[in-house]
Tab-separated table of C-alpha atoms in Angstrom:
chain	number	residue	atom	x	y	z
I	1	UNK	CA	12.555	1.326	35.334
I	2	UNK	CA	16.187	1.219	34.150
I	3	UNK	CA	15.169	2.319	30.646
I	4	UNK	CA	12.940	5.054	32.064
I	5	UNK	CA	15.762	6.448	34.224
I	6	UNK	CA	18.062	6.461	31.189
I	7	UNK	CA	15.390	8.324	29.223
I	8	UNK	CA	14.978	10.885	32.025
I	9	UNK	CA	18.732	11.521	32.157
I	10	UNK	CA	18.855	11.958	28.393
I	11	UNK	CA	15.751	14.142	28.430
I	12	UNK	CA	16.993	16.563	31.093
I	13	UNK	CA	20.333	16.924	29.325
I	14	UNK	CA	18.670	18.078	26.088
I	15	UNK	CA	15.571	19.956	27.230
I	16	UNK	CA	14.800	22.729	29.748
I	17	UNK	CA	13.131	20.213	32.070
I	18	UNK	CA	14.277	19.436	35.599
I	19	UNK	CA	14.126	16.035	37.269
I	20	UNK	CA	11.744	17.533	39.852
I	21	UNK	CA	9.139	17.926	37.116
I	22	UNK	CA	9.387	14.259	36.128
I	23	UNK	CA	7.566	11.527	38.008
I	24	UNK	CA	9.915	8.841	39.302
I	25	UNK	CA	7.586	5.896	39.803
I	26	UNK	CA	10.162	3.622	41.431
I	27	UNK	CA	8.362	3.680	44.787
I	28	UNK	CA	4.832	4.065	43.452
I	29	UNK	CA	2.317	1.314	44.337
I	30	UNK	CA	1.641	1.265	40.586
I	31	UNK	CA	5.295	0.867	39.629
I	32	UNK	CA	4.737	-2.186	37.432
I	33	UNK	CA	1.866	-0.514	35.601
I	34	UNK	CA	3.874	2.644	34.911
I	35	UNK	CA	6.713	0.427	33.691
I	36	UNK	CA	4.421	-1.400	31.267
I	37	UNK	CA	2.880	1.843	30.031
I	38	UNK	CA	6.282	3.392	29.390
I	39	UNK	CA	7.553	0.288	27.589
I	40	UNK	CA	4.458	-0.079	25.379
I	41	UNK	CA	4.228	3.557	24.314
I	42	UNK	CA	7.974	3.936	23.914
I	43	UNK	CA	7.871	0.970	21.505
I	44	UNK	CA	4.822	2.495	19.803
I	45	UNK	CA	6.721	5.717	19.119
I	46	UNK	CA	9.615	3.697	17.702
I	47	UNK	CA	7.276	1.648	15.477
I	48	UNK	CA	5.780	4.857	14.110
I	49	UNK	CA	9.068	6.590	13.325
I	50	UNK	CA	7.998	6.568	9.662
I	51	UNK	CA	5.878	9.636	10.480
I	52	UNK	CA	9.098	11.553	11.067
I	53	UNK	CA	8.557	11.956	14.818
I	54	UNK	CA	12.195	11.322	15.747
I	55	UNK	CA	13.922	11.770	18.046
I	56	UNK	CA	11.106	11.496	20.568
I	57	UNK	CA	10.780	11.370	24.331
I	58	UNK	CA	8.005	10.065	26.566
I	59	UNK	CA	7.735	10.727	30.276
I	60	UNK	CA	5.323	11.120	33.188
I	61	UNK	CA	5.035	14.405	35.057
I	62	UNK	CA	4.686	14.880	38.802
I	63	UNK	CA	1.333	16.565	38.239
I	64	UNK	CA	-1.646	14.875	39.919
I	65	UNK	CA	-4.227	16.403	37.577
I	66	UNK	CA	-5.665	14.591	34.559
I	67	UNK	CA	-3.770	15.918	31.576
I	68	UNK	CA	-1.348	15.056	28.798
I	69	UNK	CA	0.514	17.053	26.187
I	70	UNK	CA	2.574	16.926	23.042
I	71	UNK	CA	5.328	19.379	22.213
I	72	UNK	CA	8.458	20.023	20.229
I	73	UNK	CA	11.733	21.627	21.276
I	74	UNK	CA	14.806	21.997	19.055
I	75	UNK	CA	13.398	19.364	16.674
I	76	UNK	CA	12.882	16.919	19.552
I	77	UNK	CA	9.364	15.494	19.828
I	78	UNK	CA	7.948	15.262	23.345
I	79	UNK	CA	4.946	13.486	24.822
I	80	UNK	CA	4.099	13.556	28.480
I	81	UNK	CA	1.286	12.139	30.562
I	82	UNK	CA	0.549	13.441	34.027
I	83	UNK	CA	0.929	10.707	36.623
I	84	UNK	CA	-2.506	11.833	37.844
I	85	UNK	CA	-4.016	10.656	34.550
I	86	UNK	CA	-2.768	7.105	35.065
I	87	UNK	CA	-3.833	7.002	38.717
I	88	UNK	CA	-7.274	8.408	37.840
I	89	UNK	CA	-7.862	5.810	35.107
I	90	UNK	CA	-6.658	2.992	37.345
I	91	UNK	CA	-9.118	4.119	40.020
I	92	UNK	CA	-11.979	4.780	37.593
I	93	UNK	CA	-11.714	1.559	35.606
I	94	UNK	CA	-8.988	-0.941	36.412
I	95	UNK	CA	-9.770	-1.295	40.107
I	96	UNK	CA	-13.549	-1.278	39.551
I	97	UNK	CA	-14.053	-5.013	39.686
I	98	UNK	CA	-17.698	-4.381	40.587
I	99	UNK	CA	-18.294	-2.338	37.447
I	100	UNK	CA	-20.979	-4.808	36.361
I	101	UNK	CA	-22.617	-4.791	39.753
I	102	UNK	CA	-25.454	-6.803	41.252
I	103	UNK	CA	-26.399	-8.526	38.033
I	104	UNK	CA	-27.825	-5.295	36.604
I	105	UNK	CA	-25.758	-5.857	33.461
I	106	UNK	CA	-26.516	-9.550	33.186
I	107	UNK	CA	-25.988	-9.681	29.416
I	108	UNK	CA	-22.573	-8.064	29.727
I	109	UNK	CA	-21.684	-10.298	32.689
I	110	UNK	CA	-22.272	-13.303	30.442
I	111	UNK	CA	-20.370	-11.631	27.617
I	112	UNK	CA	-17.428	-10.875	29.916
I	113	UNK	CA	-17.135	-14.571	30.802
I	114	UNK	CA	-16.296	-15.243	27.147
I	115	UNK	CA	-13.416	-12.742	27.105
I	116	UNK	CA	-9.817	-13.248	28.223
I	117	UNK	CA	-9.928	-10.228	30.525
I	118	UNK	CA	-12.441	-8.105	32.407
I	119	UNK	CA	-14.533	-5.331	30.901
I	120	UNK	CA	-13.169	-2.785	33.368
I	121	UNK	CA	-9.630	-3.705	32.249
I	122	UNK	CA	-10.582	-3.178	28.605
I	123	UNK	CA	-12.094	0.218	29.447
I	124	UNK	CA	-8.950	1.196	31.333
I	125	UNK	CA	-6.717	0.255	28.407
I	126	UNK	CA	-8.906	2.091	25.899
I	127	UNK	CA	-8.951	5.364	27.858
I	128	UNK	CA	-5.181	5.254	28.295
I	129	UNK	CA	-4.637	4.396	24.631
I	130	UNK	CA	-6.897	7.216	23.528
I	131	UNK	CA	-4.912	9.704	25.600
I	132	UNK	CA	-1.560	8.620	24.181
I	133	UNK	CA	-2.615	8.244	20.542
I	134	UNK	CA	-4.265	11.668	20.618
I	135	UNK	CA	-0.987	13.245	21.714
I	136	UNK	CA	0.935	11.216	19.152
I	137	UNK	CA	-1.470	12.638	16.585
I	138	UNK	CA	-0.272	16.121	17.506
I	139	UNK	CA	3.315	14.994	17.011
I	140	UNK	CA	2.455	13.650	13.559
I	141	UNK	CA	0.724	16.934	12.638
I	142	UNK	CA	3.964	18.755	13.443
I	143	UNK	CA	2.097	22.064	13.452
I	144	UNK	CA	3.394	25.447	14.609
I	145	UNK	CA	1.297	25.002	17.732
I	146	UNK	CA	3.441	22.021	18.678
I	147	UNK	CA	6.292	24.398	19.507
I	148	UNK	CA	4.274	25.778	22.415
I	149	UNK	CA	2.741	22.433	23.457
I	150	UNK	CA	-0.796	21.348	22.673
I	151	UNK	CA	-2.641	20.432	25.839
I	152	UNK	CA	-5.331	17.793	25.786
I	153	UNK	CA	-7.177	19.110	28.836
I	154	UNK	CA	-8.731	22.580	28.908
I	155	UNK	CA	-10.215	23.935	32.089
I	156	UNK	CA	-12.504	26.623	30.689
I	157	UNK	CA	-13.810	28.124	27.482
I	158	UNK	CA	-11.781	31.275	27.995
I	159	UNK	CA	-8.906	32.180	25.719
I	160	UNK	CA	-8.312	33.034	22.098
I	161	UNK	CA	-10.262	31.113	19.482
I	162	UNK	CA	-8.790	29.806	16.259
I	163	UNK	CA	-10.834	27.391	14.170
I	164	UNK	CA	-7.561	25.902	12.952
I	165	UNK	CA	-6.878	24.791	16.535
I	166	UNK	CA	-10.253	23.011	16.635
I	167	UNK	CA	-9.373	21.290	13.364
I	168	UNK	CA	-6.109	20.039	14.885
I	169	UNK	CA	-7.904	18.686	17.950
I	170	UNK	CA	-10.590	16.900	15.948
I	171	UNK	CA	-7.894	15.478	13.690
I	172	UNK	CA	-5.873	14.191	16.661
I	173	UNK	CA	-9.088	12.603	17.960
I	174	UNK	CA	-9.622	10.908	14.599
I	175	UNK	CA	-6.004	9.719	14.501
I	176	UNK	CA	-6.456	8.218	17.960
I	177	UNK	CA	-9.779	6.634	16.967
I	178	UNK	CA	-8.087	4.914	14.015
I	179	UNK	CA	-5.575	3.265	16.330
I	180	UNK	CA	-8.309	2.363	18.825
I	181	UNK	CA	-10.321	0.853	15.984
I	182	UNK	CA	-7.299	-1.242	15.081
I	183	UNK	CA	-7.108	-2.541	18.646
I	184	UNK	CA	-10.830	-3.366	18.655
I	185	UNK	CA	-10.646	-5.329	15.395
I	186	UNK	CA	-7.528	-7.180	16.510
I	187	UNK	CA	-9.131	-8.089	19.820
I	188	UNK	CA	-12.420	-9.140	18.203
I	189	UNK	CA	-10.612	-11.456	15.809
I	190	UNK	CA	-8.531	-12.969	18.612
I	191	UNK	CA	-11.640	-13.616	20.713
I	192	UNK	CA	-14.217	-14.674	18.127
I	193	UNK	CA	-12.383	-15.249	14.851
I	194	UNK	CA	-13.736	-14.336	11.443
I	195	UNK	CA	-17.111	-15.908	12.278
I	196	UNK	CA	-17.856	-13.265	14.909
I	197	UNK	CA	-21.490	-12.198	15.156
I	198	UNK	CA	-22.834	-8.680	14.804
I	199	UNK	CA	-23.871	-8.666	18.459
I	200	UNK	CA	-20.382	-9.716	19.607
I	201	UNK	CA	-18.761	-6.900	17.670
I	202	UNK	CA	-21.279	-4.318	18.825
I	203	UNK	CA	-20.772	-5.313	22.471
I	204	UNK	CA	-17.024	-4.835	22.109
I	205	UNK	CA	-17.596	-1.454	20.457
I	206	UNK	CA	-19.956	-0.438	23.258
I	207	UNK	CA	-17.326	-1.327	25.880
I	208	UNK	CA	-14.566	0.622	24.147
I	209	UNK	CA	-16.772	3.589	23.228
I	210	UNK	CA	-18.207	3.802	26.755
I	211	UNK	CA	-14.678	4.195	28.056
I	212	UNK	CA	-14.116	7.180	25.758
I	213	UNK	CA	-17.521	8.522	26.696
I	214	UNK	CA	-16.733	8.559	30.430
I	215	UNK	CA	-13.292	10.010	29.751
I	216	UNK	CA	-14.745	12.949	27.857
I	217	UNK	CA	-17.444	13.404	30.484
I	218	UNK	CA	-14.679	14.005	33.033
I	219	UNK	CA	-13.571	17.167	31.184
I	220	UNK	CA	-14.524	20.336	33.037
I	221	UNK	CA	-15.631	21.926	29.770
I	222	UNK	CA	-18.391	19.332	29.601
I	223	UNK	CA	-20.152	21.334	32.315
I	224	UNK	CA	-20.264	24.344	30.004
I	225	UNK	CA	-23.130	24.956	27.616
I	226	UNK	CA	-22.256	23.687	24.172
I	227	UNK	CA	-20.126	26.142	22.224
I	228	UNK	CA	-18.715	26.207	18.719
I	229	UNK	CA	-16.349	29.002	17.803
I	230	UNK	CA	-14.850	29.413	21.253
I	231	UNK	CA	-12.004	28.004	23.347
I	232	UNK	CA	-8.911	26.059	22.308
I	233	UNK	CA	-10.725	22.719	22.041
I	234	UNK	CA	-14.109	21.715	20.612
I	235	UNK	CA	-16.826	20.955	23.133
I	236	UNK	CA	-16.550	17.369	24.522
I	237	UNK	CA	-20.058	16.517	23.269
I	238	UNK	CA	-18.909	17.140	19.713
I	239	UNK	CA	-15.625	15.336	20.203
I	240	UNK	CA	-17.020	12.128	21.679
I	241	UNK	CA	-19.695	11.900	18.989
I	242	UNK	CA	-17.052	12.159	16.257
I	243	UNK	CA	-14.782	9.666	18.016
I	244	UNK	CA	-17.493	7.003	18.192
I	245	UNK	CA	-18.326	7.424	14.504
I	246	UNK	CA	-14.627	7.188	13.579
I	247	UNK	CA	-14.080	4.031	15.645
I	248	UNK	CA	-17.176	2.318	14.249
I	249	UNK	CA	-16.344	3.434	10.712
I	250	UNK	CA	-12.818	2.091	10.891
I	251	UNK	CA	-13.899	-1.255	12.377
I	252	UNK	CA	-16.650	-1.705	9.789
I	253	UNK	CA	-14.332	-0.972	6.847
I	254	UNK	CA	-11.493	-3.068	8.254
I	255	UNK	CA	-13.752	-6.089	8.770
I	256	UNK	CA	-15.307	-5.690	5.320
I	257	UNK	CA	-11.827	-5.888	3.789
I	258	UNK	CA	-11.493	-9.236	5.536
I	259	UNK	CA	-14.806	-10.396	4.076
I	260	UNK	CA	-16.751	-9.839	7.317
I	261	UNK	CA	-19.798	-7.684	6.622
I	262	UNK	CA	-21.749	-7.062	9.828
I	263	UNK	CA	-23.717	-3.996	8.666
I	264	UNK	CA	-23.208	-2.092	11.937
I	265	UNK	CA	-25.058	1.219	12.319
I	266	UNK	CA	-23.006	3.855	14.226
I	267	UNK	CA	-26.215	5.305	15.681
I	268	UNK	CA	-27.080	1.919	17.184
I	269	UNK	CA	-23.625	1.777	18.764
I	270	UNK	CA	-24.086	5.265	20.237
I	271	UNK	CA	-27.513	4.414	21.633
I	272	UNK	CA	-26.278	1.175	23.198
I	273	UNK	CA	-23.177	2.946	24.482
I	274	UNK	CA	-25.393	5.468	26.253
I	275	UNK	CA	-27.547	2.694	27.737
I	276	UNK	CA	-24.496	0.800	28.968
I	277	UNK	CA	-22.896	3.972	30.324
I	278	UNK	CA	-26.007	4.783	32.318
I	279	UNK	CA	-25.953	1.322	33.875
I	280	UNK	CA	-22.379	1.695	35.118
I	281	UNK	CA	-22.647	5.304	36.320
I	282	UNK	CA	-21.044	5.915	39.686
I	283	UNK	CA	-23.132	8.928	40.636
I	284	UNK	CA	-26.315	10.874	39.796
I	285	UNK	CA	-24.029	13.606	38.411
I	286	UNK	CA	-22.640	11.234	35.786
I	287	UNK	CA	-26.108	10.102	34.789
I	288	UNK	CA	-27.143	13.747	34.540
I	289	UNK	CA	-24.248	14.415	32.130
I	290	UNK	CA	-25.366	11.511	29.946
I	291	UNK	CA	-28.940	12.801	29.908
I	292	UNK	CA	-27.587	16.244	29.063
I	293	UNK	CA	-25.662	14.740	26.144
I	294	UNK	CA	-28.857	13.260	24.748
I	295	UNK	CA	-30.723	16.530	25.170
I	296	UNK	CA	-28.001	18.647	23.564
I	297	UNK	CA	-27.563	16.286	20.616
I	298	UNK	CA	-31.300	16.508	19.953
I	299	UNK	CA	-31.562	20.282	20.224
I	300	UNK	CA	-28.237	21.218	18.618
I	301	UNK	CA	-28.092	18.668	15.784
I	302	UNK	CA	-28.220	21.254	12.990
I	303	UNK	CA	-25.679	23.579	14.635
I	304	UNK	CA	-23.315	20.642	15.241
I	305	UNK	CA	-23.622	19.551	11.607
I	306	UNK	CA	-22.905	23.099	10.386
I	307	UNK	CA	-19.889	23.374	12.676
I	308	UNK	CA	-18.495	20.045	11.443
I	309	UNK	CA	-19.054	21.061	7.819
I	310	UNK	CA	-16.939	24.142	8.471
I	311	UNK	CA	-14.114	22.207	10.118
I	312	UNK	CA	-14.189	19.525	7.413
I	313	UNK	CA	-13.919	22.197	4.724
I	314	UNK	CA	-10.679	23.363	6.339
I	315	UNK	CA	-9.294	19.850	6.748
I	316	UNK	CA	-10.372	18.213	3.471
I	317	UNK	CA	-7.242	19.181	1.516
I	318	UNK	CA	-4.813	19.587	4.415
I	319	UNK	CA	-1.982	17.106	3.953
I	320	UNK	CA	-0.366	18.073	7.243
I	321	UNK	CA	-3.103	16.450	9.304
I	322	UNK	CA	-2.347	13.225	11.145
I	323	UNK	CA	-5.374	11.348	9.807
I	324	UNK	CA	-4.333	12.183	6.224
I	325	UNK	CA	-0.820	10.883	6.906
I	326	UNK	CA	-2.256	7.764	8.547
I	327	UNK	CA	-4.398	7.023	5.481
I	328	UNK	CA	-1.482	7.648	3.125
I	329	UNK	CA	0.721	5.231	5.033
I	330	UNK	CA	-2.065	2.636	5.287
I	331	UNK	CA	-2.568	2.844	1.518
I	332	UNK	CA	1.151	2.463	0.881
I	333	UNK	CA	1.365	-0.584	3.153
I	334	UNK	CA	-1.721	-2.070	1.523
I	335	UNK	CA	-0.205	-1.720	-1.940
I	336	UNK	CA	3.053	-3.424	-0.958
């Protein structure tokens, strides 16, 4: 809390932001959690200074909606997370100790007993991590759009369309997925060691991917018919599909480098993620969104592939993208 208050004082002295806009969590019932979040992500920004994202500030806003943003002002990099995002994720995952209810997920109940924490806690951490790393991806991109803030949440499909903006969003998703994949591999190795089984790894992937799946389902744009060349952000159905493939791809390659070849099929992970997500749905509306995902993926497969080909063509040689910079740094570290 002391470090956060120092950061707020420094922030308001350098940026056109008032203290009223900043969430002071000193008297929040989730004070300790906000403290831990601030400490972890503040250290994460410091550890990733090699991307040139300095000086940087991180803070929580007083906004109760689910949102986060990245921005830049006078060469100062800014990331903020609405306090409503943290509270929503705590309510949706962390406090859901009955997530695996009534023995309906018996296999996962048994699997959870072998972990050092609960599945709902893992899902909470993943959703929060995805939010932060996505915004950090925008900082690393350092695009012109960063000057006007790049918002993670969009409320409608209205507004000007620029395919470049979609490319930036998909790239920030991929950047986030790479970090999430790193967390998954690290956790899998700590739990099961290098002799982990294929089923153990897939179950962990299903848990982490289901968290992202529910997070994207919460976006209001998910209620819109699938669109392509519209809006500021790609449709959530497209985004979550890409995210799962990126997470699985990273984990598979990372484990192979360690001599662990599990031959995991991303499609199997998606199918099992959907099955698991259905089992832990909180409402018929959520189950309906999952069924809609399946239907849209089946009907729109060709259009989705064509859209992704177009965005990949724009991003293939773009060295300003965060995922490109991540790969370059990973290669450099690997060669040293």
